[in-house]
XYZ file of C-alpha atoms in Angstrom:
208
model
C 30.621 46.533 -14.129
C 32.721 48.072 -11.598
C 35.881 45.702 -13.164
C 34.637 46.898 -16.567
C 35.176 50.982 -15.687
C 38.355 50.452 -13.936
C 39.839 48.485 -16.941
C 38.516 51.508 -19.050
C 40.026 54.037 -17.088
C 43.137 52.263 -17.148
C 43.044 51.827 -20.721
C 42.422 55.370 -21.137
C 45.730 56.150 -19.506
C 48.059 53.694 -21.357
C 46.185 55.342 -24.613
C 47.998 58.807 -23.721
C 51.310 57.365 -23.331
C 51.148 55.155 -27.026
C 52.843 56.167 -30.166
C 52.983 53.414 -31.890
C 50.004 53.216 -34.556
C 49.263 49.518 -33.984
C 49.541 49.046 -30.440
C 47.392 52.509 -30.480
C 44.873 50.673 -32.670
C 44.997 47.319 -30.150
C 44.309 49.553 -27.290
C 41.129 50.870 -28.863
C 40.112 47.412 -30.136
C 40.579 46.512 -26.200
C 38.346 49.112 -25.297
C 35.630 48.588 -27.481
C 35.015 45.043 -26.412
C 35.021 46.457 -22.835
C 32.391 48.911 -24.152
C 30.276 45.930 -25.722
C 31.132 43.955 -22.552
C 29.390 47.445 -20.645
C 26.324 46.860 -22.907
C 25.921 43.502 -22.581
C 26.081 43.724 -18.651
C 23.337 46.437 -19.138
C 21.924 44.130 -21.307
C 21.590 41.251 -18.936
C 19.915 43.855 -16.480
C 17.432 45.150 -18.307
C 16.764 42.151 -20.525
C 15.753 44.647 -23.382
C 15.941 42.741 -26.822
C 17.354 46.295 -28.738
C 19.994 46.501 -25.708
C 21.314 42.951 -26.763
C 21.378 43.721 -30.500
C 23.453 47.217 -29.372
C 25.992 45.077 -27.611
C 26.084 43.044 -30.852
C 26.521 46.124 -33.192
C 29.206 47.176 -30.735
C 31.165 44.335 -30.939
C 31.221 43.846 -34.838
C 31.566 47.307 -35.673
C 33.706 48.814 -32.992
C 35.850 46.003 -32.313
C 35.491 44.414 -35.382
C 35.140 46.315 -38.502
C 36.728 49.546 -37.698
C 40.097 48.094 -36.052
C 40.596 45.840 -39.210
C 40.292 48.817 -41.495
C 42.575 50.640 -39.373
C 44.931 47.795 -39.181
C 44.589 47.506 -43.023
C 45.756 50.845 -43.073
C 48.549 51.063 -40.648
C 49.924 47.937 -42.547
C 50.588 50.034 -45.259
C 52.256 52.681 -43.013
C 55.103 51.039 -41.814
C 57.269 53.479 -41.077
C 54.487 56.059 -39.654
C 54.872 56.743 -35.913
C 53.913 59.652 -33.593
C 57.288 61.726 -33.404
C 56.656 65.495 -31.851
C 53.299 65.067 -30.169
C 52.333 68.468 -28.831
C 52.111 66.935 -25.227
C 54.865 63.878 -24.267
C 53.670 60.948 -22.666
C 54.244 62.134 -18.980
C 52.317 65.485 -19.553
C 49.697 63.417 -21.381
C 49.504 60.960 -18.842
C 49.153 63.838 -16.220
C 46.500 65.097 -18.011
C 44.479 62.017 -17.970
C 45.136 61.901 -14.409
C 43.428 65.434 -13.945
C 40.648 63.942 -16.321
C 39.739 61.467 -14.160
C 39.552 63.374 -10.732
C 37.675 66.372 -12.827
C 35.164 63.640 -14.216
C 34.576 62.117 -10.750
C 34.141 65.512 -9.131
C 31.999 66.588 -11.875
C 29.779 63.642 -11.372
C 29.851 64.040 -7.233
C 28.971 67.586 -7.569
C 26.327 67.619 -10.400
C 24.763 64.344 -9.635
C 25.046 62.960 -5.774
C 24.409 59.529 -5.166
C 23.530 58.656 -8.665
C 23.948 54.595 -8.926
C 25.932 54.893 -11.922
C 28.707 56.924 -10.645
C 31.628 55.155 -11.719
C 30.553 54.425 -15.158
C 29.756 57.961 -15.834
C 32.728 58.856 -14.584
C 34.654 56.633 -16.707
C 32.641 57.786 -19.786
C 33.285 61.585 -19.051
C 37.076 60.759 -18.915
C 36.872 58.618 -22.031
C 35.532 62.136 -23.726
C 38.553 64.312 -22.262
C 41.240 61.802 -23.319
C 39.594 61.003 -27.077
C 39.358 64.968 -27.190
C 43.134 65.163 -25.737
C 44.329 63.061 -28.293
C 43.074 64.420 -31.209
C 44.154 67.582 -30.204
C 47.759 66.630 -29.055
C 48.422 63.926 -31.742
C 50.029 64.612 -35.306
C 49.525 61.184 -37.048
C 45.945 61.008 -38.622
C 45.300 57.182 -37.483
C 45.853 58.439 -33.776
C 43.518 61.231 -34.152
C 41.060 58.947 -35.506
C 41.511 56.555 -32.496
C 41.079 59.571 -30.483
C 37.794 60.434 -32.083
C 36.482 56.918 -31.579
C 37.379 56.979 -28.162
C 35.658 59.973 -27.702
C 32.405 58.455 -29.351
C 32.882 55.413 -26.698
C 32.820 57.829 -24.263
C 29.403 59.613 -25.476
C 27.804 56.138 -26.088
C 28.774 55.109 -22.344
C 27.062 58.395 -21.129
C 24.242 57.387 -22.775
C 24.492 53.795 -22.069
C 24.819 54.738 -17.938
C 21.704 57.042 -18.337
C 19.061 55.994 -20.428
C 20.282 51.969 -20.035
C 19.948 51.704 -23.903
C 18.786 54.332 -26.369
C 15.855 53.109 -28.979
C 17.304 50.679 -31.419
C 16.871 52.560 -34.675
C 18.454 55.650 -32.846
C 21.504 52.806 -31.436
C 21.753 52.169 -35.503
C 22.005 55.608 -36.912
C 24.590 56.287 -34.756
C 26.875 53.079 -35.295
C 26.187 53.789 -39.247
C 27.227 57.555 -38.827
C 30.365 56.447 -37.095
C 31.229 53.457 -39.593
C 30.614 55.938 -42.650
C 32.662 58.400 -40.445
C 35.747 56.200 -40.002
C 35.855 54.626 -43.222
C 35.944 58.322 -44.787
C 38.829 58.849 -42.268
C 40.502 55.643 -43.265
C 40.561 56.828 -47.034
C 41.398 60.617 -46.426
C 44.586 59.075 -44.143
C 45.771 56.827 -47.384
C 45.137 59.875 -49.636
C 47.491 61.771 -47.511
C 50.029 59.314 -47.400
C 50.097 59.434 -50.992
C 50.213 62.954 -51.635
C 52.667 63.927 -48.798
C 54.619 60.625 -48.236
C 53.272 61.008 -44.667
C 50.196 61.064 -42.471
C 51.249 63.796 -40.534
C 48.526 65.920 -40.401
C 51.051 68.804 -39.682
C 51.979 68.892 -43.644
C 48.762 70.433 -43.983
C 49.742 73.360 -42.874
C 51.749 73.939 -45.684
C 48.755 74.483 -47.845
C 47.793 77.715 -45.954
C 48.233 80.428 -48.112
């Protein structure tokens, strides 16, 4: 689990420097595979059937269906790229370092001596960095990647604290995420058709 945690933190730092849409989706894909791996590790430790199913659903939906939908969309947006993020790569990477430091400090003060300290810190870091991406990127696909990153973090928090939620709740969460991403993919495509760009800053022109 510790290796997975280190890889998740490293990928989260990489995400803050990515401006290419397809590269961002590849990073999200690897991140989702690691989250599925963390779920599988918990399943092997607890030997609970519902945790094995949750790991399988994570791999299929987050590392399969969602990246596939995003790749299909990005294939139609060949010239789209994050041109003017609110935070540049260096400032965003510095923010990621601050987020990692804050997450570890928060866990050490709130839950001193907790066994899953590293996993919880990585989960909280993912939540912060996902939120950071949503707030500082203009491209709709990158904002969607930020949303999924934040959801991966929230999922890891639940996994670290509860060792796996009941299956019916897991399935409800996966369904919500899948529907949300598919709706965002459709809206992003409609945005491209209407404004010839998926830069969400163009929506400011609609203000009266």
